[in-house]
Amino acid sequence: MKPLILVRGGGDIASGAIYRLRRAGYPVVVNEIAIPTMIRREVSYGNAVHIGEMVLERLVARHVSISEVQDTLAQGVIPVVTSSYEDLLDRLHPDIVVDAILSKKNLGTTRLDAPFVIGVGPGFSAGRDVNVVIEMRGHNLGRCIYDGEAESNTGVPGNVGGYTHERVVHSPKSGLFTAKRHIGDEVQANEVIGFVDDTPIRAKITGVLRGILHSGLIVSDHFKLADIDARC
C-alpha cells in the first residue's frame, strides 16, 4: 500500500491536491473543522461535513468518525474527519501530512507530525517547520520550495477578470448569515445576495457567484462571504 496521507483542510485548493493524490493511488484522509466555512463548496470535499457525502470528479468523500476511517478507505471513499488534528496523528500515524488550510499562517503543523510534511502557501518555512512549501501565487505557482518560504500574503485577492478586492464580498458585522443566492447564479452589481442578521449583503460587481458561504452560519466582522467572477 502507498503511504497514508493526511490533508489538513478540505477547501477548493486542498481538494485539487486530494483529487490528484487519490488518482495517483494514495490513501487520503481529510481533516476538517466541525463547521467548515469554505465559500467554493461545490468544488470542496470538505463540504461533506455539511451534506454527509460530497461527490467531486467522480470521487466520493464522506463525513465519518475517526473509528470509521479504515473501513471508509477500504471502500475507496475519502474519509473527512472533524476530530482534532492531534487525535488523527495519534490514531492514524500518517506517513505524509499536507497542510492545505490556506490560513496564511501556520496553525500548528510541525516537521515532527509525520516523516514528510508539506505546507501549501505562505506561513510555512521549508527546512524549519515543514519539509517542503508549495508556492500558491505568481510566476512560480506550484513550485516546490525546499529551503525558505512562499511569497508573503499581500492581503490583496488574486486578480480575476480585472477585479481584486471588488470580487470578494465580506461581512460588515458579526451575526447570522443567510444566503439568498446560490453558487452558479448570475448576479448584478448592488444586488442583494444574502443577509447578516437583517443587514443586506450586496454584490459589488456583475458576474457569476463562484462561491458563497453555507447559509445558517455565524460570522464575524469582515468574514469572507462570497466570491464573484466577472468574466462570466
PDB file of C-alpha atoms in Angstrom:
ATOM      1  CA  MET A   1       0.000   0.000   0.000  1.00  0.00           C
ATOM      2  CA  LYS A   2       1.154   3.518  -0.760  1.00  0.00           C
ATOM      3  CA  PRO A   3       1.906   5.912   2.128  1.00  0.00           C
ATOM      4  CA  LEU A   4      -1.086   7.239   4.058  1.00  0.00           C
ATOM      5  CA  ILE A   5      -1.584  10.974   3.563  1.00  0.00           C
ATOM      6  CA  LEU A   6      -3.403  13.262   5.991  1.00  0.00           C
ATOM      7  CA  VAL A   7      -4.572  16.527   4.419  1.00  0.00           C
ATOM      8  CA  ARG A   8      -5.431  19.408   6.727  1.00  0.00           C
ATOM      9  CA  GLY A   9      -8.289  21.322   5.106  1.00  0.00           C
ATOM     10  CA  GLY A  10     -10.940  20.339   2.594  1.00  0.00           C
ATOM     11  CA  GLY A  11     -11.416  23.577   0.653  1.00  0.00           C
ATOM     12  CA  ASP A  12     -11.094  24.087  -3.093  1.00  0.00           C
ATOM     13  CA  ILE A  13      -7.289  24.208  -3.299  1.00  0.00           C
ATOM     14  CA  ALA A  14      -6.899  21.317  -0.856  1.00  0.00           C
ATOM     15  CA  SER A  15      -9.456  19.355  -2.867  1.00  0.00           C
ATOM     16  CA  GLY A  16      -7.375  19.736  -6.017  1.00  0.00           C
ATOM     17  CA  ALA A  17      -4.460  18.119  -4.190  1.00  0.00           C
ATOM     18  CA  ILE A  18      -6.718  15.445  -2.674  1.00  0.00           C
ATOM     19  CA  TYR A  19      -8.082  14.563  -6.112  1.00  0.00           C
ATOM     20  CA  ARG A  20      -4.652  14.210  -7.718  1.00  0.00           C
ATOM     21  CA  LEU A  21      -3.308  12.165  -4.817  1.00  0.00           C
ATOM     22  CA  ARG A  22      -6.298   9.786  -4.937  1.00  0.00           C
ATOM     23  CA  ARG A  23      -5.995   9.417  -8.701  1.00  0.00           C
ATOM     24  CA  ALA A  24      -2.350   8.500  -8.157  1.00  0.00           C
ATOM     25  CA  GLY A  25      -3.449   5.724  -5.813  1.00  0.00           C
ATOM     26  CA  TYR A  26      -2.648   7.254  -2.430  1.00  0.00           C
ATOM     27  CA  PRO A  27      -4.979   6.689   0.535  1.00  0.00           C
ATOM     28  CA  VAL A  28      -6.008  10.161   1.722  1.00  0.00           C
ATOM     29  CA  VAL A  29      -7.735  11.252   4.924  1.00  0.00           C
ATOM     30  CA  VAL A  30      -9.097  14.796   5.172  1.00  0.00           C
ATOM     31  CA  ASN A  31      -9.133  16.712   8.454  1.00  0.00           C
ATOM     32  CA  GLU A  32     -11.773  19.473   8.538  1.00  0.00           C
ATOM     33  CA  ILE A  33     -13.152  21.736  11.242  1.00  0.00           C
ATOM     34  CA  ALA A  34     -16.553  20.996  12.786  1.00  0.00           C
ATOM     35  CA  ILE A  35     -18.250  23.825  10.864  1.00  0.00           C
ATOM     36  CA  PRO A  36     -16.387  24.376   7.560  1.00  0.00           C
ATOM     37  CA  THR A  37     -16.520  27.920   6.185  1.00  0.00           C
ATOM     38  CA  MET A  38     -15.271  27.487   2.622  1.00  0.00           C
ATOM     39  CA  ILE A  39     -17.260  29.518   0.104  1.00  0.00           C
ATOM     40  CA  ARG A  40     -16.458  27.398  -3.000  1.00  0.00           C
ATOM     41  CA  ARG A  41     -18.353  24.485  -1.501  1.00  0.00           C
ATOM     42  CA  GLU A  42     -19.303  22.803  -4.774  1.00  0.00           C
ATOM     43  CA  VAL A  43     -15.635  22.054  -5.539  1.00  0.00           C
ATOM     44  CA  SER A  44     -14.624  21.121  -1.981  1.00  0.00           C
ATOM     45  CA  TYR A  45     -14.500  17.633  -0.499  1.00  0.00           C
ATOM     46  CA  GLY A  46     -14.778  19.268   2.923  1.00  0.00           C
ATOM     47  CA  ASN A  47     -18.398  20.092   2.071  1.00  0.00           C
ATOM     48  CA  ALA A  48     -19.122  16.501   3.115  1.00  0.00           C
ATOM     49  CA  VAL A  49     -19.251  17.798   6.686  1.00  0.00           C
ATOM     50  CA  HIS A  50     -22.329  19.859   5.749  1.00  0.00           C
ATOM     51  CA  ILE A  51     -24.104  17.349   3.499  1.00  0.00           C
ATOM     52  CA  GLY A  52     -22.811  13.923   4.552  1.00  0.00           C
ATOM     53  CA  GLU A  53     -21.228  12.937   1.240  1.00  0.00           C
ATOM     54  CA  MET A  54     -19.597  15.030  -1.466  1.00  0.00           C
ATOM     55  CA  VAL A  55     -19.016  13.721  -4.987  1.00  0.00           C
ATOM     56  CA  LEU A  56     -16.420  15.688  -6.931  1.00  0.00           C
ATOM     57  CA  GLU A  57     -14.909  14.490 -10.226  1.00  0.00           C
ATOM     58  CA  ARG A  58     -16.421  11.031  -9.556  1.00  0.00           C
ATOM     59  CA  LEU A  59     -14.565  10.627  -6.259  1.00  0.00           C
ATOM     60  CA  VAL A  60     -16.733  10.311  -3.141  1.00  0.00           C
ATOM     61  CA  ALA A  61     -15.847  11.952   0.182  1.00  0.00           C
ATOM     62  CA  ARG A  62     -17.805  11.008   3.302  1.00  0.00           C
ATOM     63  CA  HIS A  63     -18.008  12.628   6.729  1.00  0.00           C
ATOM     64  CA  VAL A  64     -17.083   9.860   9.183  1.00  0.00           C
ATOM     65  CA  SER A  65     -15.809   9.382  12.716  1.00  0.00           C
ATOM     66  CA  ILE A  66     -12.170   8.588  13.402  1.00  0.00           C
ATOM     67  CA  SER A  67     -13.095   4.963  14.151  1.00  0.00           C
ATOM     68  CA  GLU A  68     -14.577   4.576  10.642  1.00  0.00           C
ATOM     69  CA  VAL A  69     -11.533   5.807   8.736  1.00  0.00           C
ATOM     70  CA  GLN A  70     -10.001   2.444   7.821  1.00  0.00           C
ATOM     71  CA  ASP A  71     -13.296   0.920   6.662  1.00  0.00           C
ATOM     72  CA  THR A  72     -14.031   4.031   4.620  1.00  0.00           C
ATOM     73  CA  LEU A  73     -10.626   3.883   2.929  1.00  0.00           C
ATOM     74  CA  ALA A  74     -11.205   0.199   2.156  1.00  0.00           C
ATOM     75  CA  GLN A  75     -14.398   1.179   0.317  1.00  0.00           C
ATOM     76  CA  GLY A  76     -12.454   3.560  -1.924  1.00  0.00           C
ATOM     77  CA  VAL A  77     -14.116   6.572  -0.276  1.00  0.00           C
ATOM     78  CA  ILE A  78     -12.263   9.633   1.038  1.00  0.00           C
ATOM     79  CA  PRO A  79     -12.825   9.978   4.808  1.00  0.00           C
ATOM     80  CA  VAL A  80     -13.492  13.521   6.023  1.00  0.00           C
ATOM     81  CA  VAL A  81     -12.953  13.663   9.777  1.00  0.00           C
ATOM     82  CA  THR A  82     -13.639  16.527  12.181  1.00  0.00           C
ATOM     83  CA  SER A  83     -11.711  15.058  15.108  1.00  0.00           C
ATOM     84  CA  SER A  84      -8.777  17.160  16.288  1.00  0.00           C
ATOM     85  CA  TYR A  85      -5.591  17.128  14.256  1.00  0.00           C
ATOM     86  CA  GLU A  86      -3.691  15.793  17.269  1.00  0.00           C
ATOM     87  CA  ASP A  87      -6.098  12.849  17.664  1.00  0.00           C
ATOM     88  CA  LEU A  88      -5.711  11.946  13.992  1.00  0.00           C
ATOM     89  CA  LEU A  89      -1.928  11.996  14.283  1.00  0.00           C
ATOM     90  CA  ASP A  90      -2.076   9.740  17.331  1.00  0.00           C
ATOM     91  CA  ARG A  91      -4.565   7.276  15.842  1.00  0.00           C
ATOM     92  CA  LEU A  92      -3.528   7.147  12.188  1.00  0.00           C
ATOM     93  CA  HIS A  93       0.245   7.813  12.233  1.00  0.00           C
ATOM     94  CA  PRO A  94       0.210   9.232   8.673  1.00  0.00           C
ATOM     95  CA  ASP A  95       3.317   8.907   6.520  1.00  0.00           C
ATOM     96  CA  ILE A  96       2.741  12.328   4.958  1.00  0.00           C
ATOM     97  CA  VAL A  97       0.928  15.453   6.167  1.00  0.00           C
ATOM     98  CA  VAL A  98      -0.208  18.159   3.747  1.00  0.00           C
ATOM     99  CA  ASP A  99      -1.310  21.390   5.424  1.00  0.00           C
ATOM    100  CA  ALA A 100      -3.624  22.992   2.866  1.00  0.00           C
ATOM    101  CA  ILE A 101      -5.765  25.036   5.254  1.00  0.00           C
ATOM    102  CA  LEU A 102      -4.564  28.200   3.476  1.00  0.00           C
ATOM    103  CA  SER A 103      -4.915  30.359   6.573  1.00  0.00           C
ATOM    104  CA  LYS A 104      -1.811  32.328   5.501  1.00  0.00           C
ATOM    105  CA  LYS A 105      -0.180  31.253   8.764  1.00  0.00           C
ATOM    106  CA  ASN A 106       0.882  28.020  10.409  1.00  0.00           C
ATOM    107  CA  LEU A 107      -1.815  26.754  12.786  1.00  0.00           C
ATOM    108  CA  GLY A 108       0.404  24.194  14.487  1.00  0.00           C
ATOM    109  CA  THR A 109       1.857  21.894  11.823  1.00  0.00           C
ATOM    110  CA  THR A 110       5.449  20.804  12.526  1.00  0.00           C
ATOM    111  CA  ARG A 111       8.075  18.636  10.875  1.00  0.00           C
ATOM    112  CA  LEU A 112       7.623  16.132  13.710  1.00  0.00           C
ATOM    113  CA  ASP A 113       3.996  15.399  12.763  1.00  0.00           C
ATOM    114  CA  ALA A 114       4.958  12.836  10.094  1.00  0.00           C
ATOM    115  CA  PRO A 115       8.033  11.537   8.248  1.00  0.00           C
ATOM    116  CA  PHE A 116       7.291  14.048   5.474  1.00  0.00           C
ATOM    117  CA  VAL A 117       5.350  17.301   5.914  1.00  0.00           C
ATOM    118  CA  ILE A 118       4.203  19.723   3.192  1.00  0.00           C
ATOM    119  CA  GLY A 119       2.866  23.248   3.683  1.00  0.00           C
ATOM    120  CA  VAL A 120       0.760  24.945   0.990  1.00  0.00           C
ATOM    121  CA  GLY A 121       1.103  28.702   0.575  1.00  0.00           C
ATOM    122  CA  PRO A 122       2.514  31.380   2.896  1.00  0.00           C
ATOM    123  CA  GLY A 123       3.039  30.856   6.600  1.00  0.00           C
ATOM    124  CA  PHE A 124       5.480  27.945   6.384  1.00  0.00           C
ATOM    125  CA  SER A 125       9.251  27.754   6.149  1.00  0.00           C
ATOM    126  CA  ALA A 126      10.765  24.738   4.381  1.00  0.00           C
ATOM    127  CA  GLY A 127      13.543  23.285   6.462  1.00  0.00           C
ATOM    128  CA  ARG A 128      12.176  24.740   9.672  1.00  0.00           C
ATOM    129  CA  ASP A 129       8.547  23.719  10.277  1.00  0.00           C
ATOM    130  CA  VAL A 130       7.855  21.674   7.111  1.00  0.00           C
ATOM    131  CA  ASN A 131       9.943  19.742   4.602  1.00  0.00           C
ATOM    132  CA  VAL A 132       8.510  21.397   1.508  1.00  0.00           C
ATOM    133  CA  VAL A 133       6.442  24.516   0.793  1.00  0.00           C
ATOM    134  CA  ILE A 134       4.223  24.788  -2.307  1.00  0.00           C
ATOM    135  CA  GLU A 135       4.037  28.235  -3.893  1.00  0.00           C
ATOM    136  CA  MET A 136       0.478  29.468  -4.372  1.00  0.00           C
ATOM    137  CA  ARG A 137       0.839  32.624  -6.465  1.00  0.00           C
ATOM    138  CA  GLY A 138       2.663  34.401  -9.224  1.00  0.00           C
ATOM    139  CA  HIS A 139       5.151  33.144 -11.776  1.00  0.00           C
ATOM    140  CA  ASN A 140       6.263  30.267  -9.505  1.00  0.00           C
ATOM    141  CA  LEU A 141       2.736  28.906  -8.912  1.00  0.00           C
ATOM    142  CA  GLY A 142       3.026  25.231  -7.927  1.00  0.00           C
ATOM    143  CA  ARG A 143       6.776  25.351  -7.354  1.00  0.00           C
ATOM    144  CA  CYS A 144       8.203  23.118  -4.614  1.00  0.00           C
ATOM    145  CA  ILE A 145      10.354  25.136  -2.214  1.00  0.00           C
ATOM    146  CA  TYR A 146      12.822  23.038  -0.232  1.00  0.00           C
ATOM    147  CA  ASP A 147      14.516  25.908   1.570  1.00  0.00           C
ATOM    148  CA  GLY A 148      12.692  29.064   2.578  1.00  0.00           C
ATOM    149  CA  GLU A 149       9.160  30.382   2.240  1.00  0.00           C
ATOM    150  CA  ALA A 150       6.456  31.068  -0.317  1.00  0.00           C
ATOM    151  CA  GLU A 151       5.597  34.623  -1.348  1.00  0.00           C
ATOM    152  CA  SER A 152       4.173  36.590   1.569  1.00  0.00           C
ATOM    153  CA  ASN A 153       0.450  37.185   1.799  1.00  0.00           C
ATOM    154  CA  THR A 154      -0.263  40.579   0.207  1.00  0.00           C
ATOM    155  CA  GLY A 155      -3.775  40.860   1.602  1.00  0.00           C
ATOM    156  CA  VAL A 156      -4.998  41.523  -1.943  1.00  0.00           C
ATOM    157  CA  PRO A 157      -7.229  38.845  -3.553  1.00  0.00           C
ATOM    158  CA  GLY A 158      -5.947  37.432  -6.822  1.00  0.00           C
ATOM    159  CA  ASN A 159      -6.901  39.296  -9.986  1.00  0.00           C
ATOM    160  CA  VAL A 160      -9.814  37.575 -11.715  1.00  0.00           C
ATOM    161  CA  GLY A 161     -11.307  39.285 -14.723  1.00  0.00           C
ATOM    162  CA  GLY A 162      -9.649  42.575 -13.796  1.00  0.00           C
ATOM    163  CA  TYR A 163     -11.031  42.669 -10.248  1.00  0.00           C
ATOM    164  CA  THR A 164      -9.325  42.013  -6.903  1.00  0.00           C
ATOM    165  CA  HIS A 165     -10.993  43.435  -3.767  1.00  0.00           C
ATOM    166  CA  GLU A 166     -14.228  44.079  -5.657  1.00  0.00           C
ATOM    167  CA  ARG A 167     -14.904  40.425  -6.422  1.00  0.00           C
ATOM    168  CA  VAL A 168     -14.791  39.269  -2.792  1.00  0.00           C
ATOM    169  CA  VAL A 169     -17.730  40.075  -0.511  1.00  0.00           C
ATOM    170  CA  HIS A 170     -17.097  40.421   3.237  1.00  0.00           C
ATOM    171  CA  SER A 171     -19.462  40.727   6.153  1.00  0.00           C
ATOM    172  CA  PRO A 172     -19.945  44.276   7.503  1.00  0.00           C
ATOM    173  CA  LYS A 173     -20.700  42.936  11.014  1.00  0.00           C
ATOM    174  CA  SER A 174     -20.953  39.877  13.201  1.00  0.00           C
ATOM    175  CA  GLY A 175     -24.154  37.851  13.037  1.00  0.00           C
ATOM    176  CA  LEU A 176     -26.104  35.042  11.385  1.00  0.00           C
ATOM    177  CA  PHE A 177     -25.546  34.701   7.634  1.00  0.00           C
ATOM    178  CA  THR A 178     -28.438  33.743   5.384  1.00  0.00           C
ATOM    179  CA  ALA A 179     -27.702  33.195   1.690  1.00  0.00           C
ATOM    180  CA  LYS A 180     -30.324  34.326  -0.846  1.00  0.00           C
ATOM    181  CA  ARG A 181     -28.474  33.287  -3.988  1.00  0.00           C
ATOM    182  CA  HIS A 182     -26.674  30.089  -4.972  1.00  0.00           C
ATOM    183  CA  ILE A 183     -23.316  29.143  -6.463  1.00  0.00           C
ATOM    184  CA  GLY A 184     -23.551  29.499 -10.244  1.00  0.00           C
ATOM    185  CA  ASP A 185     -26.206  32.233 -10.141  1.00  0.00           C
ATOM    186  CA  GLU A 186     -25.749  35.346 -12.253  1.00  0.00           C
ATOM    187  CA  VAL A 187     -25.845  38.466 -10.082  1.00  0.00           C
ATOM    188  CA  GLN A 188     -25.887  42.184 -10.800  1.00  0.00           C
ATOM    189  CA  ALA A 189     -23.841  44.872  -9.093  1.00  0.00           C
ATOM    190  CA  ASN A 190     -25.644  46.075  -5.944  1.00  0.00           C
ATOM    191  CA  GLU A 191     -27.964  43.047  -5.940  1.00  0.00           C
ATOM    192  CA  VAL A 192     -28.729  41.528  -2.521  1.00  0.00           C
ATOM    193  CA  ILE A 193     -27.167  38.069  -2.297  1.00  0.00           C
ATOM    194  CA  GLY A 194     -27.819  37.453   1.407  1.00  0.00           C
ATOM    195  CA  PHE A 195     -28.158  38.897   4.870  1.00  0.00           C
ATOM    196  CA  VAL A 196     -26.143  39.058   8.074  1.00  0.00           C
ATOM    197  CA  ASP A 197     -28.950  39.240  10.609  1.00  0.00           C
ATOM    198  CA  ASP A 198     -31.115  41.952   8.993  1.00  0.00           C
ATOM    199  CA  THR A 199     -28.285  43.707   7.123  1.00  0.00           C
ATOM    200  CA  PRO A 200     -28.417  43.115   3.337  1.00  0.00           C
ATOM    201  CA  ILE A 201     -25.243  41.869   1.667  1.00  0.00           C
ATOM    202  CA  ARG A 202     -24.827  43.202  -1.855  1.00  0.00           C
ATOM    203  CA  ALA A 203     -22.678  42.178  -4.803  1.00  0.00           C
ATOM    204  CA  LYS A 204     -20.125  44.828  -5.711  1.00  0.00           C
ATOM    205  CA  ILE A 205     -19.767  43.750  -9.349  1.00  0.00           C
ATOM    206  CA  THR A 206     -21.796  41.943 -12.007  1.00  0.00           C
ATOM    207  CA  GLY A 207     -20.882  38.332 -12.673  1.00  0.00           C
ATOM    208  CA  VAL A 208     -21.446  34.762 -11.550  1.00  0.00           C
ATOM    209  CA  LEU A 209     -21.282  33.591  -7.945  1.00  0.00           C
ATOM    210  CA  ARG A 210     -18.440  31.112  -7.898  1.00  0.00           C
ATOM    211  CA  GLY A 211     -18.649  30.836  -4.144  1.00  0.00           C
ATOM    212  CA  ILE A 212     -20.945  31.725  -1.265  1.00  0.00           C
ATOM    213  CA  LEU A 213     -20.870  30.705   2.387  1.00  0.00           C
ATOM    214  CA  HIS A 214     -23.195  27.977   3.635  1.00  0.00           C
ATOM    215  CA  SER A 215     -26.400  29.548   4.913  1.00  0.00           C
ATOM    216  CA  GLY A 216     -27.065  29.497   8.642  1.00  0.00           C
ATOM    217  CA  LEU A 217     -23.533  30.093   9.913  1.00  0.00           C
ATOM    218  CA  ILE A 218     -22.464  32.677  12.481  1.00  0.00           C
ATOM    219  CA  VAL A 219     -19.863  35.018  11.004  1.00  0.00           C
ATOM    220  CA  SER A 220     -17.545  37.655  12.417  1.00  0.00           C
ATOM    221  CA  ASP A 221     -16.957  41.177  11.164  1.00  0.00           C
ATOM    222  CA  HIS A 222     -15.201  41.192   7.741  1.00  0.00           C
ATOM    223  CA  PHE A 223     -15.689  37.428   7.312  1.00  0.00           C
ATOM    224  CA  LYS A 224     -15.475  36.278   3.683  1.00  0.00           C
ATOM    225  CA  LEU A 225     -18.998  35.570   2.430  1.00  0.00           C
ATOM    226  CA  ALA A 226     -18.850  35.269  -1.350  1.00  0.00           C
ATOM    227  CA  ASP A 227     -16.725  35.419  -4.488  1.00  0.00           C
ATOM    228  CA  ILE A 228     -17.957  36.772  -7.833  1.00  0.00           C
ATOM    229  CA  ASP A 229     -16.403  36.010 -11.222  1.00  0.00           C
ATOM    230  CA  ALA A 230     -16.861  38.957 -13.580  1.00  0.00           C
ATOM    231  CA  ARG A 231     -15.555  37.028 -16.606  1.00  0.00           C
ATOM    232  CA  CYS A 232     -18.924  35.274 -16.909  1.00  0.00           C
TER     233      CYS A 232
END
